PDB file of C-alpha atoms in Angstrom:
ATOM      1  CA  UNK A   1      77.662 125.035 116.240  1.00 61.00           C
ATOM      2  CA  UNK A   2      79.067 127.198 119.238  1.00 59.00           C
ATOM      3  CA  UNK A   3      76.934 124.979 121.668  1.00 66.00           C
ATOM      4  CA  UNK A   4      78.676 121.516 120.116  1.00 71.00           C
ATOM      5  CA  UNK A   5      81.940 123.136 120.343  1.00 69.00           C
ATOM      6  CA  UNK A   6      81.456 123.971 123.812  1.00 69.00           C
ATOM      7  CA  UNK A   7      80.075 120.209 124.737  1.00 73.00           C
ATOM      8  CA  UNK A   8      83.436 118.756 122.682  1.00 68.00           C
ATOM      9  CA  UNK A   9      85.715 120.978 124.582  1.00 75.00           C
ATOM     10  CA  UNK A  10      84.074 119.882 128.562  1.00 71.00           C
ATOM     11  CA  UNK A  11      83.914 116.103 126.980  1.00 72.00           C
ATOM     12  CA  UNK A  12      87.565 116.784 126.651  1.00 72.00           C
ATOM     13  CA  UNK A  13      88.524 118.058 129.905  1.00 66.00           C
ATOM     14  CA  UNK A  14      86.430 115.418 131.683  1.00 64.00           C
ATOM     15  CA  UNK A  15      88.144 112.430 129.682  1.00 70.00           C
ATOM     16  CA  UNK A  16      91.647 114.540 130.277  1.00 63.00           C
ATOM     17  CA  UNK A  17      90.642 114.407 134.391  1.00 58.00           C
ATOM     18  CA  UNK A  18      89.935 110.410 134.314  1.00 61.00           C
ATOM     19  CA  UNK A  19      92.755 109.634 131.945  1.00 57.00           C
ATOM     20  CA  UNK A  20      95.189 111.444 134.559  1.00 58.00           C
ATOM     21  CA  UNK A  21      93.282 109.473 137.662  1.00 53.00           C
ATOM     22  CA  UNK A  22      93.508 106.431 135.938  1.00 54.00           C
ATOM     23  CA  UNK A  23      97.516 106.661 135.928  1.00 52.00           C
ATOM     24  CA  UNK A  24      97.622 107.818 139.293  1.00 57.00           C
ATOM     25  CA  UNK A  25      98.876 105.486 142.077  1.00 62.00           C
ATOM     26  CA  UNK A  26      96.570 104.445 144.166  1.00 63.00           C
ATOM     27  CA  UNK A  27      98.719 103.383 147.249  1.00 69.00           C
ATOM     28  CA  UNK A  28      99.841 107.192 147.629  1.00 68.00           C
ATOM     29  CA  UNK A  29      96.438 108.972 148.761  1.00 63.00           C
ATOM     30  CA  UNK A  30      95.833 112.599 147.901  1.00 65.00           C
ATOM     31  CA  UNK A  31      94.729 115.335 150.334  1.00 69.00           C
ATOM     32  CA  UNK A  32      92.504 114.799 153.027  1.00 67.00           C
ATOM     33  CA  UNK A  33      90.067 117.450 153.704  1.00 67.00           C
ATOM     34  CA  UNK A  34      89.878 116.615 157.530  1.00 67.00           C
ATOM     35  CA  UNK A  35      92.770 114.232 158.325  1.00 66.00           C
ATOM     36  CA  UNK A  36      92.268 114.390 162.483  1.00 65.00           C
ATOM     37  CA  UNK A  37      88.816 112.556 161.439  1.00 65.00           C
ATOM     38  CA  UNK A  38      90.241 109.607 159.918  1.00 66.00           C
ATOM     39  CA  UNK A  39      93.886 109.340 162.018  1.00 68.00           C
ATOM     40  CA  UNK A  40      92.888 110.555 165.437  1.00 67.00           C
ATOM     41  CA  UNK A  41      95.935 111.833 167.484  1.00 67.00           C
ATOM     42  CA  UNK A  42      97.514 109.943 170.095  1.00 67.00           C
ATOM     43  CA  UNK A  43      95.725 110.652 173.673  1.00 65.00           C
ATOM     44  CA  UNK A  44      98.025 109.744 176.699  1.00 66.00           C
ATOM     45  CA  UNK A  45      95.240 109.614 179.537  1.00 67.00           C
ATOM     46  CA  UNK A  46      95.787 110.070 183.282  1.00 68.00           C
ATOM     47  CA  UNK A  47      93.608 110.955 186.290  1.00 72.00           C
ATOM     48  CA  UNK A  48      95.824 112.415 189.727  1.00 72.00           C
ATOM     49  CA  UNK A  49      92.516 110.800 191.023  1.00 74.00           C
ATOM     50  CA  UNK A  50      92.558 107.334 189.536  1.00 73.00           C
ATOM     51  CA  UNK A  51      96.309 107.190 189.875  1.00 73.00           C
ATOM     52  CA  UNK A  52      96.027 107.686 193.877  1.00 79.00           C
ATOM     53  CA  UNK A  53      93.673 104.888 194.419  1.00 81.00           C
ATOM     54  CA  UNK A  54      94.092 101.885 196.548  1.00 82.00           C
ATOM     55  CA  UNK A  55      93.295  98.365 195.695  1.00 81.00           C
ATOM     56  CA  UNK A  56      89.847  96.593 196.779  1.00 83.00           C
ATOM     57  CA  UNK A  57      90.123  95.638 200.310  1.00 80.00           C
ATOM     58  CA  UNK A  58      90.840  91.745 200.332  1.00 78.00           C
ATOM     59  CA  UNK A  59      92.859  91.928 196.799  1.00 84.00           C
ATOM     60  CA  UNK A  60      95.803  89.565 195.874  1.00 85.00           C
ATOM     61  CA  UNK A  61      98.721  90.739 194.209  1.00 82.00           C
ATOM     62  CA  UNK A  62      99.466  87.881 191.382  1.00 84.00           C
ATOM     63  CA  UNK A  63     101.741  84.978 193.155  1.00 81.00           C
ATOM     64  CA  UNK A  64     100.918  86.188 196.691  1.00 84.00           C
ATOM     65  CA  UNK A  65     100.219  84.250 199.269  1.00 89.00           C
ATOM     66  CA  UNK A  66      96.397  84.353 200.817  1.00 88.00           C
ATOM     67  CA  UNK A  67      95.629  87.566 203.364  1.00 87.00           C
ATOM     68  CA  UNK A  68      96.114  86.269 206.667  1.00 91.00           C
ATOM     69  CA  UNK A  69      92.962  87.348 208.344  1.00 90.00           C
ATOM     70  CA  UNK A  70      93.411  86.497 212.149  1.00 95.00           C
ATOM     71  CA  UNK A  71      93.656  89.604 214.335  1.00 95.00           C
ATOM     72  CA  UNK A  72      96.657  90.368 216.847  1.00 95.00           C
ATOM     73  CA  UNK A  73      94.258  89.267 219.385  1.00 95.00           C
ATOM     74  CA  UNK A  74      93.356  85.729 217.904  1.00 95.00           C
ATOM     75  CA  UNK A  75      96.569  84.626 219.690  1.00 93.00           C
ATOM     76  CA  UNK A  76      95.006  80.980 220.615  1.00 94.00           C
ATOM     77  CA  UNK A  77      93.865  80.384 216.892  1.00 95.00           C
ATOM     78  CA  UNK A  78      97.439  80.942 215.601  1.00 96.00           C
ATOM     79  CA  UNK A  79      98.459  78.023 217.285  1.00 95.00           C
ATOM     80  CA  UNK A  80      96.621  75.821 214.660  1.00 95.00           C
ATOM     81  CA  UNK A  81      97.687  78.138 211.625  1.00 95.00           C
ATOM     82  CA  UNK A  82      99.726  75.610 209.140  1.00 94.00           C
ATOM     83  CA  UNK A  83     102.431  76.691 207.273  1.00 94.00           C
ATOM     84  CA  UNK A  84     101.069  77.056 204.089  1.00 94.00           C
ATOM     85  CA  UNK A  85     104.610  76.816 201.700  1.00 93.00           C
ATOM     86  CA  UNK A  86     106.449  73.737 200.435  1.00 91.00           C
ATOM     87  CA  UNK A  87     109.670  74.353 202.604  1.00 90.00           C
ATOM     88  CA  UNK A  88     113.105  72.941 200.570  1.00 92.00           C
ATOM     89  CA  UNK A  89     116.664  73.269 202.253  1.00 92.00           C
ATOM     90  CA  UNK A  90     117.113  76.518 200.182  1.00 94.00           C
ATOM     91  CA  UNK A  91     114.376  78.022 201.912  1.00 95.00           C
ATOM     92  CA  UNK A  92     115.228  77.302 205.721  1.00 94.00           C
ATOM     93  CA  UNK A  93     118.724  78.589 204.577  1.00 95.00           C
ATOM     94  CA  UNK A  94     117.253  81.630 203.611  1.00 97.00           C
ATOM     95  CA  UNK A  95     115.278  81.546 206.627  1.00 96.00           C
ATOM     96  CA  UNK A  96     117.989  81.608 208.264  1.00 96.00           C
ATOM     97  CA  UNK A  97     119.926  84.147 206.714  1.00 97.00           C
ATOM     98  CA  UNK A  98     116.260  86.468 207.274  1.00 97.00           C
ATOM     99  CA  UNK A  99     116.303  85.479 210.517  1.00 97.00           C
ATOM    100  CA  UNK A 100     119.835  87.033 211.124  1.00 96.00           C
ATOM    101  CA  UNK A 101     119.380  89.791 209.728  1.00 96.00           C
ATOM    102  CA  UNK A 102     116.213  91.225 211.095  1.00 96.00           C
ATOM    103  CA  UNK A 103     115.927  88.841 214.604  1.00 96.00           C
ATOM    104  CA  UNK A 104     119.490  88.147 215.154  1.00 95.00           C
ATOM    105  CA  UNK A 105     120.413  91.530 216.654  1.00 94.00           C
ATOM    106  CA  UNK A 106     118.183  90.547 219.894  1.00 94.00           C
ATOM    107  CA  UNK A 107     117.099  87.045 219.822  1.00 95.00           C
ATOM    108  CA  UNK A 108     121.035  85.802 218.922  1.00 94.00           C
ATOM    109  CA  UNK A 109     122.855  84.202 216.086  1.00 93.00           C
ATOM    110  CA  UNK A 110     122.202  81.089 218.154  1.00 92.00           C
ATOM    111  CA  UNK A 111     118.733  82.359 219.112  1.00 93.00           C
ATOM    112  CA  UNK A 112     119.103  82.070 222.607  1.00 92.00           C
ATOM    113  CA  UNK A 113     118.224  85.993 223.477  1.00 92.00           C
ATOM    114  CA  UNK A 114     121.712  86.895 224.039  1.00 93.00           C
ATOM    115  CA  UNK A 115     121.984  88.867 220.708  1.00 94.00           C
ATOM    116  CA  UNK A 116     124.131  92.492 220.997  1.00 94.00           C
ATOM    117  CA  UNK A 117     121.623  94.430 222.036  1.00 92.00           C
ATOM    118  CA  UNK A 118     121.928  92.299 224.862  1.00 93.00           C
ATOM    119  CA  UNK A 119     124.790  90.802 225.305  1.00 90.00           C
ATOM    120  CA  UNK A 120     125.036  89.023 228.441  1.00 89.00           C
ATOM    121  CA  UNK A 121     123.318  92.412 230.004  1.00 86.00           C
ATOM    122  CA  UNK A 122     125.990  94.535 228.877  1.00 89.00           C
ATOM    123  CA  UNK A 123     124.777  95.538 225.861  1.00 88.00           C
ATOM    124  CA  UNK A 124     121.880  99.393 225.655  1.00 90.00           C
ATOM    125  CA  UNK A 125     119.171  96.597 226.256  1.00 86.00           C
ATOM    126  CA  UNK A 126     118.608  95.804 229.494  1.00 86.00           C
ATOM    127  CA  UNK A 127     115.954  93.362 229.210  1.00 89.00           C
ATOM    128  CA  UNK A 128     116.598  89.913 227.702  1.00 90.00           C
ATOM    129  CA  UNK A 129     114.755  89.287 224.686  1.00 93.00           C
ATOM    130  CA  UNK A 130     113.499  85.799 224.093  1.00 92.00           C
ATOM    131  CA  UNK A 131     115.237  82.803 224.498  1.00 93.00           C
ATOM    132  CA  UNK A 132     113.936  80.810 221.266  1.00 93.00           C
ATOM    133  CA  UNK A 133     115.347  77.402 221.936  1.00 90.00           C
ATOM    134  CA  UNK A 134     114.497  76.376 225.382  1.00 86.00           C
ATOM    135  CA  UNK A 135     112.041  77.422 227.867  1.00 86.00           C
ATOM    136  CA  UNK A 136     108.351  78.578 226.946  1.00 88.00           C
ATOM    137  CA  UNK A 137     109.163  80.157 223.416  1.00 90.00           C
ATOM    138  CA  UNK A 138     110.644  76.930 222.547  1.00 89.00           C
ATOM    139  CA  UNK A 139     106.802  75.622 221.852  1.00 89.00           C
ATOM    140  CA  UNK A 140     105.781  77.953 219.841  1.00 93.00           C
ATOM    141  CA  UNK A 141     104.151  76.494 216.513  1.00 93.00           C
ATOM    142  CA  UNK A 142     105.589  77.984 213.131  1.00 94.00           C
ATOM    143  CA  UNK A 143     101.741  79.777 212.681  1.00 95.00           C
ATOM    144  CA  UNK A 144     102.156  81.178 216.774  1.00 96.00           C
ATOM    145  CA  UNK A 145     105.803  82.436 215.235  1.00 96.00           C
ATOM    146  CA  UNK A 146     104.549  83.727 212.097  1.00 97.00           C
ATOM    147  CA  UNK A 147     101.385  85.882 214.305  1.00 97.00           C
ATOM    148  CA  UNK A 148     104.305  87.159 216.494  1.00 97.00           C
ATOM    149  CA  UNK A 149     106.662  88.514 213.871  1.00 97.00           C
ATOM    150  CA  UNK A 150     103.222  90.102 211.698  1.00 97.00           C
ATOM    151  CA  UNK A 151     101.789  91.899 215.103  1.00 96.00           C
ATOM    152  CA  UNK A 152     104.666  91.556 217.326  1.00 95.00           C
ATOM    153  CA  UNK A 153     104.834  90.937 220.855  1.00 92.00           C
ATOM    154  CA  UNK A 154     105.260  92.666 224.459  1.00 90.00           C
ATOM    155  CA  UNK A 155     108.222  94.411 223.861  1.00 89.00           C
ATOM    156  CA  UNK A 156     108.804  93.382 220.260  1.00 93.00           C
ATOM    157  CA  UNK A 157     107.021  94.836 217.226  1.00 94.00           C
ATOM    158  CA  UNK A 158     105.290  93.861 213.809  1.00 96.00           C
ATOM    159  CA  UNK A 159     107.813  93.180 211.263  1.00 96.00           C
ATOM    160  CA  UNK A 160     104.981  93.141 208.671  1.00 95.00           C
ATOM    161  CA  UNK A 161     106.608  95.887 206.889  1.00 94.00           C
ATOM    162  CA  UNK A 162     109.777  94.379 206.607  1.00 95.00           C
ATOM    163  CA  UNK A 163     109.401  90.768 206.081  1.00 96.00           C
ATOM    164  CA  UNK A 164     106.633  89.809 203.367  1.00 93.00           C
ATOM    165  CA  UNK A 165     104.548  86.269 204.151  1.00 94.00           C
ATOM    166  CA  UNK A 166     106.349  84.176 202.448  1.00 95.00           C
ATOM    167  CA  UNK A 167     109.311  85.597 204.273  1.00 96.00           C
ATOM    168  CA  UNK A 168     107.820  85.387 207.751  1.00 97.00           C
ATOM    169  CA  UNK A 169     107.055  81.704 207.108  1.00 96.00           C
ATOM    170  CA  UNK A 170     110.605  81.063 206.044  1.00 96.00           C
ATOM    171  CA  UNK A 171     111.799  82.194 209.022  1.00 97.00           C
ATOM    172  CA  UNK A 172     108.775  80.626 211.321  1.00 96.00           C
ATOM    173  CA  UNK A 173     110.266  76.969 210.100  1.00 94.00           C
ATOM    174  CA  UNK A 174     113.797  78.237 210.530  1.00 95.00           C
ATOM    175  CA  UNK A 175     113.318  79.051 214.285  1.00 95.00           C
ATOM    176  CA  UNK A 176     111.844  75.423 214.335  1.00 93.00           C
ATOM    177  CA  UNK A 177     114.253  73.620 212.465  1.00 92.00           C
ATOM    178  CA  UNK A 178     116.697  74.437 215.661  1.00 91.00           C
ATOM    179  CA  UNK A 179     114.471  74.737 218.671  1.00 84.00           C
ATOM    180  CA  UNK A 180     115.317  72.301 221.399  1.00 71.00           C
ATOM    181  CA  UNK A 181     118.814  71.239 219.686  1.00 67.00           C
ATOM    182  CA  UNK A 182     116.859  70.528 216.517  1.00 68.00           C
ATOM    183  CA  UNK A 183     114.218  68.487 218.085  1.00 67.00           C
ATOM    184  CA  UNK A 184     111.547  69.964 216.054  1.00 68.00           C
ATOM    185  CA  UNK A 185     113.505  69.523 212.627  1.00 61.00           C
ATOM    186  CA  UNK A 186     111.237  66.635 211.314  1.00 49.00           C
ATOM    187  CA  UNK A 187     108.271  68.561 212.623  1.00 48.00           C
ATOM    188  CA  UNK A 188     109.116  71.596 210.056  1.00 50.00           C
ATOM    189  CA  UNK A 189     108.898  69.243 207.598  1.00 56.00           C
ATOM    190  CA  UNK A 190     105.381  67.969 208.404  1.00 49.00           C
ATOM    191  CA  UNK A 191     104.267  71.249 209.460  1.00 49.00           C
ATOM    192  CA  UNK A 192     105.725  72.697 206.135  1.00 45.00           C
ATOM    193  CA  UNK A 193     104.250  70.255 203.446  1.00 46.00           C
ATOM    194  CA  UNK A 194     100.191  71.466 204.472  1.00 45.00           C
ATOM    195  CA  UNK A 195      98.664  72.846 202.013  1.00 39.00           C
ATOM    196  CA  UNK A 196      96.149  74.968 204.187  1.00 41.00           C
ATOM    197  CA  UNK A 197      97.017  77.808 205.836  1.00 41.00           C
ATOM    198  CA  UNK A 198      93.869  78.501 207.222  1.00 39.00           C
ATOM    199  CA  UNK A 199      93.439  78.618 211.145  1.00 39.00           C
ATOM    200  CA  UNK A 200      90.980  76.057 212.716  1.00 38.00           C
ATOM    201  CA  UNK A 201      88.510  78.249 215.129  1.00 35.00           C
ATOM    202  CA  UNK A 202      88.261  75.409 217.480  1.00 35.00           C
ATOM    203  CA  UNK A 203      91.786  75.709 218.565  1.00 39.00           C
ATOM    204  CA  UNK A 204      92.330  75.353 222.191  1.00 39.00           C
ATOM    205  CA  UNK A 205      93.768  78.217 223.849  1.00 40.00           C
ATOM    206  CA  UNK A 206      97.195  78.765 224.528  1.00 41.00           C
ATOM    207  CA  UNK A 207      98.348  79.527 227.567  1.00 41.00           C
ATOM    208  CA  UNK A 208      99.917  82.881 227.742  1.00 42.00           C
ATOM    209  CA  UNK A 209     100.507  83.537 231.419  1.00 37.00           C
ATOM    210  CA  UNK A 210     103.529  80.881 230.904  1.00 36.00           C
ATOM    211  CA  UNK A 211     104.906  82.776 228.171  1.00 37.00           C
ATOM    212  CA  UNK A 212     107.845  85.234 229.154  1.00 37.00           C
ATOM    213  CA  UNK A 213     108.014  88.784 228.400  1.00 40.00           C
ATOM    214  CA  UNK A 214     110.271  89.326 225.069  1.00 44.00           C
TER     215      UNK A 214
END
């Protein structure tokens, strides 16, 4: 009789436990024994190593123009370098308005080497820079202008670091746009539309011992 009892009263309890479970919502979990095993914590990673690193040699930042792989002494293969950008209006303007900033202060507004660092030989620079629109310079094709202003020249140096490519070539076809009292405008425009910017490697060499000094 005491043994029945007993078996009634756990029947109880256990039908007691699933009635209350059965009522319970089920959309509000109970405890979890060993919550960090089911919701891991946030982890925020970073290596002092991994951070430091350089890109790949050769790699191309998205919407950058192609490396530009001649050397400062391939001077005679930069001659057949082709400007490798579609060239509108708004970019020889801002060619132009490069150019005056970062050239203008020796090679002129008007890009005849009488800039103020100059200035008709009064200026703290004794040497003339380089008359752009007449004499030697004035030949210059907009890839021989673009290899100047990325390794820079006698006298002159790289203005890599200030100008990016796209810039250089900007200013490249503005210095052509008004060589020889704008002679060379309607050249720009052929030169600019190329798609290749690529230098040929059986480009005749220039002749440099005409050149001037900068």
């Amino acid at each position: 009789m005491k043994r029945t009892s007993n078996i009634l009263i756990a029947a109880a309890v256990v039908s007691g436990a699933m009635l209350s479970a059965c009522g319970k919502d089920n959309r509000k979990p109970g405890k979890h024994y060993m919550p960090d095993m089911g919701e891991s914590r946030a982890y925020e990673f970073y290596s002092e190593r991994l951070s430091t690193l350089k890109p790949v040699d050769g790699t191309v930042k998205r919407g950058e123009l192609l490396p530009y792989h001649l050397k400062a002494v391939d001077t005679a293969q930069s001659n057949a370098v082709k400007n490798p950008l579609t060239l509108t209006k708004a970019d020889l303007e801002e060619g132009k308005r490069l150019f005056n900033i970062y050239c203008g202060i020796c090679h002129g507004s008007k890009l005849d080497g009488n800039g103020p660092l100059y200035n008709g030989g009064n200026g703290p620079y004794v040497a003339a820079p380089a008359n752009l629109v007449s004499g030697p310079k004035a030949g210059y094709t907009e890839g021989r202008l673009f290899h100047v202003m990325t390794f820079g020249y006698n006298a002159m140096g790289s203005y890599a670091s200030q100008l990016d490519k796209e810039q250089r070539w900007k200013v490249a076809a503005y210095i052509r746009s008004v060589q020889n009292d704008g002679a060379n405008a309607s050249a720009v425009a052929s030169d600019s539309t190329q798609s290749a910017p690529a230098a040929s490697a059986a480009a005749a060499p220039a002749n440099d011992s005409t050149a001037a000094s900068h």
